[in-house]
Tab-separated table of C-alpha atoms in Angstrom:
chain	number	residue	atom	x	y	z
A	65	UNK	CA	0.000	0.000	0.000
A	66	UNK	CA	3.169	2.096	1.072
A	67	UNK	CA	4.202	1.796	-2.559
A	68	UNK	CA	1.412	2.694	-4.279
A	69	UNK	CA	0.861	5.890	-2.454
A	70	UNK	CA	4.676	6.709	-3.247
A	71	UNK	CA	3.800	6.129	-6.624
A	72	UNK	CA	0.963	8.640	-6.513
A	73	UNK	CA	2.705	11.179	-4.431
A	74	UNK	CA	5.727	10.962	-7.326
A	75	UNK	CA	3.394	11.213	-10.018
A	76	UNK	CA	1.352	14.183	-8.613
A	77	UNK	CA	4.357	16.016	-7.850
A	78	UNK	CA	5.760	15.357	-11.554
A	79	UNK	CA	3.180	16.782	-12.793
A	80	UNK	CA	2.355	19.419	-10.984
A	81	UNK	CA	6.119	20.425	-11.092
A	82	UNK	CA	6.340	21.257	-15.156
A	83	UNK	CA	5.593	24.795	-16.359
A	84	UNK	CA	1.798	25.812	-17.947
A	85	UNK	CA	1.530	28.012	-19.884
A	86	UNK	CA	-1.882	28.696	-21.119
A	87	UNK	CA	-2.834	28.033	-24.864
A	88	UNK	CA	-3.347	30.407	-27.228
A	89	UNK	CA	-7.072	31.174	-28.541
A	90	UNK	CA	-7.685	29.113	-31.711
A	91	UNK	CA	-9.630	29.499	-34.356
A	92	UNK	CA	-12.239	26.840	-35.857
A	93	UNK	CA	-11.192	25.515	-39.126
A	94	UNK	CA	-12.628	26.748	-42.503
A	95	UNK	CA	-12.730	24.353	-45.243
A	96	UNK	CA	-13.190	25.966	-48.307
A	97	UNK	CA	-14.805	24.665	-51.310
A	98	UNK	CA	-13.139	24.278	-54.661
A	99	UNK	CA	-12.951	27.037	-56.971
A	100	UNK	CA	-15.768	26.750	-60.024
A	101	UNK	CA	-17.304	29.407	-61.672
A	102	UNK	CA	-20.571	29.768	-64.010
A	103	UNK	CA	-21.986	32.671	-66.159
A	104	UNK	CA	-24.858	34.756	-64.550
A	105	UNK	CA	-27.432	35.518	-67.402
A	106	UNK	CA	-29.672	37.575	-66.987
A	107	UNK	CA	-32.549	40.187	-68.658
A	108	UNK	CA	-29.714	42.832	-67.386
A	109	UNK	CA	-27.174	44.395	-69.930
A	110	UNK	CA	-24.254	42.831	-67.788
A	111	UNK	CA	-23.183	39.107	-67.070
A	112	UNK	CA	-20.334	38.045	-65.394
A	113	UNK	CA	-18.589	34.730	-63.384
A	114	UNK	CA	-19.708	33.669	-60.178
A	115	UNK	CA	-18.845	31.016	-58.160
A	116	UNK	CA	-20.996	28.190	-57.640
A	117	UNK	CA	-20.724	28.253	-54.293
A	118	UNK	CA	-22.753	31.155	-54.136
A	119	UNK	CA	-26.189	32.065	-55.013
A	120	UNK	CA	-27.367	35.404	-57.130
A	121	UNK	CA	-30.772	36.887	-55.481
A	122	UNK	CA	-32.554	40.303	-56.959
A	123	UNK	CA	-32.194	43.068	-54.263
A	124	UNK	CA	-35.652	42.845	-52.331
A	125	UNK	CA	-35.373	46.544	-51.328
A	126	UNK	CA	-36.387	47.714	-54.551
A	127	UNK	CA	-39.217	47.080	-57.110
A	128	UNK	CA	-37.584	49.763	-59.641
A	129	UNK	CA	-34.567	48.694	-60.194
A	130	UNK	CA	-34.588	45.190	-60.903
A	131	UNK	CA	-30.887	45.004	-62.173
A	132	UNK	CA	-29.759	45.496	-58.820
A	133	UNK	CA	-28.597	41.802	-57.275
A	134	UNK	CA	-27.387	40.208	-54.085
A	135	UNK	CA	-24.166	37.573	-54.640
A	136	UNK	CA	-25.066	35.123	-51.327
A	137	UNK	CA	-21.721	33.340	-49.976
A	138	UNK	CA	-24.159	31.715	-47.596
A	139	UNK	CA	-21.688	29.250	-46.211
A	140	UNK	CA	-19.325	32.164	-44.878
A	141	UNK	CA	-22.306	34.321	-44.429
A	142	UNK	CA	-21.263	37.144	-46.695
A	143	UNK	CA	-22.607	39.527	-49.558
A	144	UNK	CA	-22.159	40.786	-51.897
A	145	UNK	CA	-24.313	43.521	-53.135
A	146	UNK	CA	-24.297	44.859	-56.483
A	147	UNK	CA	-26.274	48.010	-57.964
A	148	UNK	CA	-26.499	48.795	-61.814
A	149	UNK	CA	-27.659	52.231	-62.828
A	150	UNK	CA	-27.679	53.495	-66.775
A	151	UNK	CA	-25.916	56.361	-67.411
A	152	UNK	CA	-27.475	59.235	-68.248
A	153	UNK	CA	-24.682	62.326	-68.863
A	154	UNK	CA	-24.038	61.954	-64.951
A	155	UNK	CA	-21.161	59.414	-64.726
A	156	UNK	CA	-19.449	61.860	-62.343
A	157	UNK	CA	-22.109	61.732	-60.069
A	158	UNK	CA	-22.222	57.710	-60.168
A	159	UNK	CA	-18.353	57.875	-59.860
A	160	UNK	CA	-18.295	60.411	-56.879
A	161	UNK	CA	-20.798	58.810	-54.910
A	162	UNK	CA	-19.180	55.119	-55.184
A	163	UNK	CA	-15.829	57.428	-54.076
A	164	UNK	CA	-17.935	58.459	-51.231
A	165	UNK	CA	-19.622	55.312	-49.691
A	166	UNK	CA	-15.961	53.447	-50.100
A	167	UNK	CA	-14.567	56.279	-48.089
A	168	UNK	CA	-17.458	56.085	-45.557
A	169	UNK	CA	-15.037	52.853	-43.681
A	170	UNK	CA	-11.971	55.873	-43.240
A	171	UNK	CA	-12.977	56.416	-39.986
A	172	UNK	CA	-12.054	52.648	-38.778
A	173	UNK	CA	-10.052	51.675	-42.033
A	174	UNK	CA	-6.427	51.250	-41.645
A	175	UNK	CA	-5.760	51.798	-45.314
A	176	UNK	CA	-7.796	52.113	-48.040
A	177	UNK	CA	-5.961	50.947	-51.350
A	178	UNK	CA	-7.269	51.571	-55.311
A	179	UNK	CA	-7.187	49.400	-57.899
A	180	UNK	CA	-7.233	50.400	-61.389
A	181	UNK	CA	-9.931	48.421	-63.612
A	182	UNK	CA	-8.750	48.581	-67.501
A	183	UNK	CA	-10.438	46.184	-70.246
A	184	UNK	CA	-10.741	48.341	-73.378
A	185	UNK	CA	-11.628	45.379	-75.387
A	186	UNK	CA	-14.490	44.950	-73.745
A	187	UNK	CA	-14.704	48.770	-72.940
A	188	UNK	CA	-14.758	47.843	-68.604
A	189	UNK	CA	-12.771	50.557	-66.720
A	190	UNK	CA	-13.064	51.434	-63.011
A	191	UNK	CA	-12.020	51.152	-59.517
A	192	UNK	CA	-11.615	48.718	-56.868
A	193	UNK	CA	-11.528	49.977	-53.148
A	194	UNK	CA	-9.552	47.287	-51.041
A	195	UNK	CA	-10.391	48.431	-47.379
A	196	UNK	CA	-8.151	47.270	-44.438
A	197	UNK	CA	-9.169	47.120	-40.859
A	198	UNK	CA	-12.327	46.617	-38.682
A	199	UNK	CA	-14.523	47.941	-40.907
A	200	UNK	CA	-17.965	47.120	-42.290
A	201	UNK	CA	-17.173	46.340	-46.016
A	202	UNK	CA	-13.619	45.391	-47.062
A	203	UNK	CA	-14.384	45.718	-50.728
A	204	UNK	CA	-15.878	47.973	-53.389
A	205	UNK	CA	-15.907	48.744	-56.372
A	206	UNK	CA	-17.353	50.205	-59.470
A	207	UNK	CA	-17.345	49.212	-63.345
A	208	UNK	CA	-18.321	51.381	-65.965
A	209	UNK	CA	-17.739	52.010	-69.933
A	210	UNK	CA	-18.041	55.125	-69.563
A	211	UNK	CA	-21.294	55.986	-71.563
A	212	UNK	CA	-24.172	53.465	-70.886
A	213	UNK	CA	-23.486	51.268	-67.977
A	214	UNK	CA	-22.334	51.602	-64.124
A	215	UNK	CA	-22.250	49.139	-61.905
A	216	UNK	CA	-21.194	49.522	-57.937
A	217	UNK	CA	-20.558	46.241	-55.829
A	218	UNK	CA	-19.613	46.284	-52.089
A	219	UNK	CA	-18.675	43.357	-49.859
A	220	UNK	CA	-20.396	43.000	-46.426
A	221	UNK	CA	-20.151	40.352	-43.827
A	222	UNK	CA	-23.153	39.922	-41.809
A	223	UNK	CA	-21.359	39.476	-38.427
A	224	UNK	CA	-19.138	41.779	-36.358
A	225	UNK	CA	-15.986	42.187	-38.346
A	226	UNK	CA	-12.904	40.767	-36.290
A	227	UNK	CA	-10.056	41.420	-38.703
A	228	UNK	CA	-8.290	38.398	-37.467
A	229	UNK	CA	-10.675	35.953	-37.749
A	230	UNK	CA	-12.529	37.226	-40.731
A	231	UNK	CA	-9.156	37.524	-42.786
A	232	UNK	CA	-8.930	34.339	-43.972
A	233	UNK	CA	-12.324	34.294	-45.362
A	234	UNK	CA	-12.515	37.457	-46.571
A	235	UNK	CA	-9.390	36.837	-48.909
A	236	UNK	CA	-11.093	33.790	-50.180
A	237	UNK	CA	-14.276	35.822	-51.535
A	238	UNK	CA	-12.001	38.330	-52.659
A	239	UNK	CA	-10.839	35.871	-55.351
A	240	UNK	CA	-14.220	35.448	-56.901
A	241	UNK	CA	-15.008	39.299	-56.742
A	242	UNK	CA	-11.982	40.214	-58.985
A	243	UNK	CA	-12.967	36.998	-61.251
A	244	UNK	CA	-16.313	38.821	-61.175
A	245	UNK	CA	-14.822	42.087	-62.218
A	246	UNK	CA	-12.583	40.120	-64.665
A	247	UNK	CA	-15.389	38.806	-66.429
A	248	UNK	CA	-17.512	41.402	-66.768
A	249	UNK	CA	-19.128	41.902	-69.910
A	250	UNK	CA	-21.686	44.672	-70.965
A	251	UNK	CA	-24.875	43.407	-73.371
């Protein structure tokens, strides 16, 4: 009996005598899906590739403009919304106001970097806002050819943005937005 209780007594010691440190906080695993894309088709004088992982909805909060669309990433619970408006001799109105709502996210933005959009083959030009930091979209963007069409997209994620956590994801989706942008074609 003596030596079973020395036993004990040597193992609780041993193992109360090594250091703890306490773990790091982890974050769940994300498995993404594989990359495929498909054409979205449409009555509207646009199409473009989205991927089939996500789901293109009209924009409920309007009955007027019916070209305005929702891209649903439902599995990482993102959207992102796009609004098309014809041009009518006001393309620097369109242009300032996308300028505007991107630079909305300044107050808790880090950075806010532009991208320049150039496709004169298939007459796309515009700008893409890559926002950094805690901030409610970390995307935007608008398309244009400059006499016709505009079209504005911003990314949203519909949960409190932790920049750490959300990172991973949000570069992901970031992927298929500039393959959206890439294949954007006006009808």
């Amino acid at each position: 009996m003596q030596k079973i209780l020395f036993i004990v007594f040597i193992t609780f010691l041993t193992a109360c005598s090594s250091d703890y440190a306490p773990k790091p906080k982890g974050f769940f695993r994300i498995n993404f899906p594989e990359k495929k894309y498909q054409t979205f088709i449409s009555d509207c004088p646009f199409q473009f590739d989205y991927p089939t992982y996500a789901v293109v909805n009209d924009y409920k909060g309007s009955q007027k403009n019916t070209c305005w669309k929702n891209v649903d990433f439902n599995s990482f619970n993102a959207r992102l919304h796009l609004s098309y408006s014809s041009i009518n001799k006001d393309i620097d109105k369109h242009i300032e106001d996308s300028r505007m709502l991107a630079y909305k996210h300044i107050v808790k933005a880090e950075a806010i970097n532009e991208e320049l959009v150039s496709f004169p083959n298939k007459k796309v030009y515009g700008l893409i806002y890559s926002i950094d930091g805690a901030t409610a979209s970390g995307l935007q963007f608008y398309l244009t050819d400059s006499t016709k069409h505009f079209l504005r997209g911003a990314l949203y994620f519909n949960v409190q943005t932790n920049v750490d956590s959300i990172q991973p994801v949000s570069s992901f989706i970031k992927e298929d937005v500039f393959k959206l942008v890439n294949t954007l074609n006006w009808k």
